[in-house]
Tab-separated table of C-alpha atoms in Angstrom:
chain	number	residue	atom	x	y	z
A	23	MET	CA	16.963	-25.035	42.206
A	24	ARG	CA	16.667	-21.542	40.109
A	25	LYS	CA	13.848	-19.939	39.242
A	26	LEU	CA	11.963	-18.687	36.212
A	27	VAL	CA	11.029	-14.810	36.401
A	28	LEU	CA	8.935	-13.438	33.207
A	29	LYS	CA	9.316	-9.930	33.182
A	30	MET	CA	7.189	-8.127	30.367
A	31	SER	CA	5.494	-4.648	29.846
A	32	PHE	CA	1.749	-4.215	30.120
A	33	SER	CA	-0.722	-1.628	29.143
A	34	LEU	CA	-3.186	-0.761	31.325
A	35	ASP	CA	-5.882	-2.868	29.493
A	36	GLY	CA	-3.904	-5.900	29.791
A	37	PHE	CA	-2.117	-6.197	26.546
A	38	VAL	CA	1.727	-6.657	25.808
A	39	ALA	CA	1.791	-5.971	22.403
A	40	GLY	CA	-0.622	-3.501	20.741
A	41	ALA	CA	-2.175	-3.698	17.005
A	42	ARG	CA	0.197	-0.656	15.679
A	43	ALA	CA	3.664	-2.583	15.586
A	44	GLU	CA	5.483	0.970	15.055
A	45	SER	CA	4.340	2.712	18.447
A	46	ASN	CA	6.722	3.369	20.873
A	47	TRP	CA	3.952	2.783	23.917
A	48	MET	CA	6.770	1.391	26.040
A	49	LEU	CA	9.266	3.867	25.912
A	50	ARG	CA	6.937	6.902	26.506
A	51	ALA	CA	6.468	6.877	30.465
A	52	GLY	CA	9.899	5.633	31.082
A	53	THR	CA	11.854	7.435	33.436
A	54	PRO	CA	15.240	6.968	35.193
A	55	ASP	CA	13.625	5.278	38.408
A	56	SER	CA	11.737	2.885	36.530
A	57	ALA	CA	14.613	2.130	34.000
A	58	ALA	CA	16.937	1.203	37.270
A	59	TRP	CA	14.199	-1.281	38.162
A	60	VAL	CA	14.176	-2.695	35.139
A	61	LEU	CA	18.023	-2.775	34.919
A	62	ASP	CA	18.443	-4.222	38.203
A	63	THR	CA	15.806	-7.391	37.205
A	64	ILE	CA	17.868	-7.788	33.747
A	65	ALA	CA	21.366	-7.727	35.653
A	66	GLY	CA	20.358	-9.976	38.477
A	67	ALA	CA	19.593	-12.729	35.993
A	68	GLY	CA	22.437	-15.908	35.254
A	69	THR	CA	20.846	-16.755	32.092
A	70	HIS	CA	18.354	-14.818	29.484
A	71	ILE	CA	15.888	-16.657	27.981
A	72	MET	CA	13.679	-15.938	24.778
A	73	GLY	CA	11.940	-17.216	21.780
A	74	ARG	CA	13.758	-16.755	18.204
A	75	ALA	CA	11.698	-13.727	16.857
A	76	LEU	CA	12.951	-12.074	19.755
A	77	PHE	CA	16.685	-12.880	19.547
A	78	GLU	CA	16.582	-12.052	15.856
A	79	SER	CA	15.091	-8.425	16.710
A	80	TRP	CA	17.359	-7.928	19.632
A	81	ILE	CA	20.618	-9.318	17.778
A	82	GLY	CA	20.300	-6.435	15.248
A	83	ILE	CA	20.247	-3.723	18.795
A	84	TRP	CA	21.864	-4.783	21.524
A	85	PRO	CA	25.438	-5.796	20.471
A	86	THR	CA	25.895	-2.113	19.729
A	87	ALA	CA	23.479	-0.103	21.675
A	88	PRO	CA	24.691	2.411	24.066
A	89	GLY	CA	23.697	2.519	27.698
A	90	PRO	CA	23.705	0.589	30.741
A	91	MET	CA	21.187	-2.082	29.769
A	92	ALA	CA	22.847	-3.263	26.902
A	93	GLU	CA	26.031	-4.642	29.090
A	94	PRO	CA	24.013	-7.008	31.040
A	95	LEU	CA	21.970	-8.106	28.160
A	96	ASN	CA	25.152	-8.404	25.925
A	97	SER	CA	27.562	-10.259	28.822
A	98	ILE	CA	24.676	-12.891	30.522
A	99	PRO	CA	24.307	-16.100	28.735
A	100	LYS	CA	21.355	-16.634	26.678
A	101	VAL	CA	19.407	-19.353	25.470
A	102	VAL	CA	16.916	-19.299	22.443
A	103	PHE	CA	14.021	-21.311	22.557
A	104	THR	CA	12.873	-22.301	18.688
A	105	ARG	CA	11.860	-25.304	16.662
A	106	GLN	CA	13.027	-24.114	13.570
A	107	GLN	CA	15.638	-26.543	12.408
A	108	GLY	CA	18.832	-25.158	11.217
A	109	PHE	CA	18.442	-21.942	13.189
A	110	ASP	CA	22.188	-20.899	14.365
A	111	PRO	CA	22.804	-17.987	16.544
A	112	ALA	CA	26.565	-17.501	15.139
A	113	THR	CA	25.032	-16.966	11.511
A	114	ALA	CA	22.715	-14.361	12.830
A	115	ALA	CA	24.950	-12.148	14.898
A	116	PRO	CA	26.686	-9.053	13.729
A	117	SER	CA	30.409	-10.148	13.503
A	118	ASP	CA	31.940	-6.576	13.921
A	119	THR	CA	31.213	-5.676	17.547
A	120	PRO	CA	32.894	-6.697	20.918
A	121	ALA	CA	29.506	-7.873	22.172
A	122	ALA	CA	28.566	-10.185	19.156
A	123	PRO	CA	30.365	-13.566	20.433
A	124	THR	CA	28.042	-13.282	23.539
A	125	TRP	CA	24.815	-13.264	21.195
A	126	ALA	CA	26.566	-16.067	18.301
A	127	ASP	CA	27.227	-18.301	21.511
A	128	ALA	CA	23.573	-18.301	22.352
A	129	ARG	CA	22.600	-21.923	23.469
A	130	VAL	CA	19.475	-23.019	21.096
A	131	ALA	CA	16.753	-25.269	22.928
A	132	ARG	CA	14.848	-27.008	20.378
A	133	GLY	CA	13.793	-30.226	22.640
A	134	ASP	CA	10.502	-30.325	24.734
A	135	LEU	CA	9.680	-26.852	26.643
A	136	THR	CA	8.933	-28.536	30.442
A	137	ALA	CA	12.398	-30.503	30.241
A	138	GLU	CA	14.446	-27.848	28.562
A	139	ILE	CA	13.284	-25.068	31.317
A	140	GLU	CA	13.656	-27.898	34.218
A	141	SER	CA	17.025	-28.730	32.789
A	142	LEU	CA	17.967	-24.890	32.785
A	143	LYS	CA	16.284	-24.515	36.397
A	144	ASN	CA	18.993	-27.003	37.598
A	145	GLU	CA	22.083	-25.417	36.359
A	146	PRO	CA	23.696	-23.623	39.092
A	147	GLY	CA	23.728	-19.559	39.000
A	148	ASP	CA	21.103	-16.801	39.645
A	149	TYR	CA	17.344	-16.613	37.905
A	150	ILE	CA	16.415	-17.248	34.739
A	151	LEU	CA	14.716	-14.293	33.064
A	152	ALA	CA	12.350	-14.960	30.203
A	153	HIS	CA	11.800	-11.864	27.756
A	154	GLY	CA	9.143	-13.008	25.531
A	155	GLY	CA	7.967	-12.406	23.019
A	156	VAL	CA	4.217	-13.292	22.976
A	157	ARG	CA	3.926	-16.612	21.844
A	158	PHE	CA	7.135	-17.644	24.051
A	159	ALA	CA	5.797	-16.396	27.106
A	160	ARG	CA	2.216	-17.821	26.405
A	161	SER	CA	4.109	-21.150	26.311
A	162	LEU	CA	5.960	-20.180	29.438
A	163	VAL	CA	2.615	-19.355	31.393
A	164	ARG	CA	0.333	-22.250	29.715
A	165	ALA	CA	2.890	-24.913	31.041
A	166	GLY	CA	3.330	-23.646	34.646
A	167	LEU	CA	6.853	-22.997	34.463
A	168	VAL	CA	6.902	-19.298	35.654
A	169	ASP	CA	8.209	-18.837	39.357
A	170	GLU	CA	7.666	-15.054	39.447
A	171	TYR	CA	6.236	-12.735	37.292
A	172	ARG	CA	7.514	-9.072	36.827
A	173	PHE	CA	5.109	-6.821	35.053
A	174	VAL	CA	5.866	-3.350	34.252
A	175	VAL	CA	2.557	-1.792	34.021
A	176	LEU	CA	2.567	1.289	31.809
A	177	PRO	CA	-0.239	4.329	31.783
A	178	VAL	CA	-1.268	3.792	28.173
A	179	ALA	CA	-4.649	1.486	27.388
A	180	LEU	CA	-4.098	0.279	23.806
A	181	GLY	CA	-7.639	-0.915	23.208
A	182	SER	CA	-6.614	-4.069	21.347
A	183	GLY	CA	-3.654	-6.285	21.089
A	184	GLU	CA	-2.222	-9.325	22.330
A	185	GLY	CA	-1.864	-10.599	25.995
A	186	ILE	CA	0.016	-13.306	27.639
A	187	PHE	CA	-2.737	-14.957	29.202
A	188	ALA	CA	-5.043	-15.796	26.232
A	189	ASP	CA	-4.062	-19.528	25.941
A	190	LEU	CA	-4.852	-20.559	29.865
A	191	THR	CA	-6.596	-23.720	30.059
A	192	ASP	CA	-7.534	-22.979	33.593
A	193	GLU	CA	-7.598	-19.587	36.026
A	194	LEU	CA	-4.327	-18.914	37.250
A	195	ASP	CA	-4.202	-17.765	40.738
A	196	LEU	CA	-1.566	-15.520	41.706
A	197	THR	CA	-0.052	-14.197	45.037
A	198	PHE	CA	0.741	-10.696	45.124
A	199	ALA	CA	4.534	-10.050	46.266
A	200	SER	CA	5.353	-5.889	45.872
A	201	SER	CA	4.132	-2.891	43.952
A	202	THR	CA	6.620	-0.127	43.128
A	203	ALA	CA	5.282	2.976	41.833
A	204	PHE	CA	7.521	5.409	39.519
A	205	ALA	CA	8.089	8.949	38.508
A	206	GLY	CA	5.999	8.781	34.826
A	207	GLY	CA	3.772	6.605	36.479
A	208	VAL	CA	4.822	3.173	35.824
A	209	LEU	CA	4.331	0.250	38.252
A	210	ALA	CA	6.291	-2.289	38.809
A	211	ASN	CA	4.256	-5.607	40.033
A	212	VAL	CA	5.712	-8.819	41.055
A	213	TYR	CA	3.443	-11.953	41.784
A	214	ARG	CA	4.160	-15.531	42.561
A	215	PRO	CA	1.872	-18.373	41.584
A	216	LYS	CA	-0.312	-19.309	44.364
A	217	GLY	CA	0.542	-22.442	46.299
């Protein structure tokens, strides 16, 4: 059975989204070593999953993006989770790039979240990598579907924003697996649910 890995970037004060949408806080401390860690996480996945809002944002960026992260994000199969009826990745994808078909062919999951994730876990391949956004990540956490958390903690405090643990109905105990420090002050922390 495949595991579900949730990768998110965090501020020091625990937010994954800040109050200022235009801020580039997630990019300011990046260095080649931290980028390599993120690339390894992205490229190691067998399937990328995300919510519809993030998918619609990324479909306008990654098919034409330069750099090493574009290749695995474009080539690895994707599943979009949405309850919006009529959503079709084929109509959202740009048609003029070689990477566009991999986005247009994304599978859409509209059913029960737990059942959809369990079905994906039972498919062959490498781990399932969940990217977010915030509401989708909260849903995965709240349902207890995440097998491993990979948090990129950036050296910035936002003061306010949104976190992925805001909707917990009970405390969530995690087991520490590893921590890697990078040149720009970024930490990559890996945790797994306890038990």
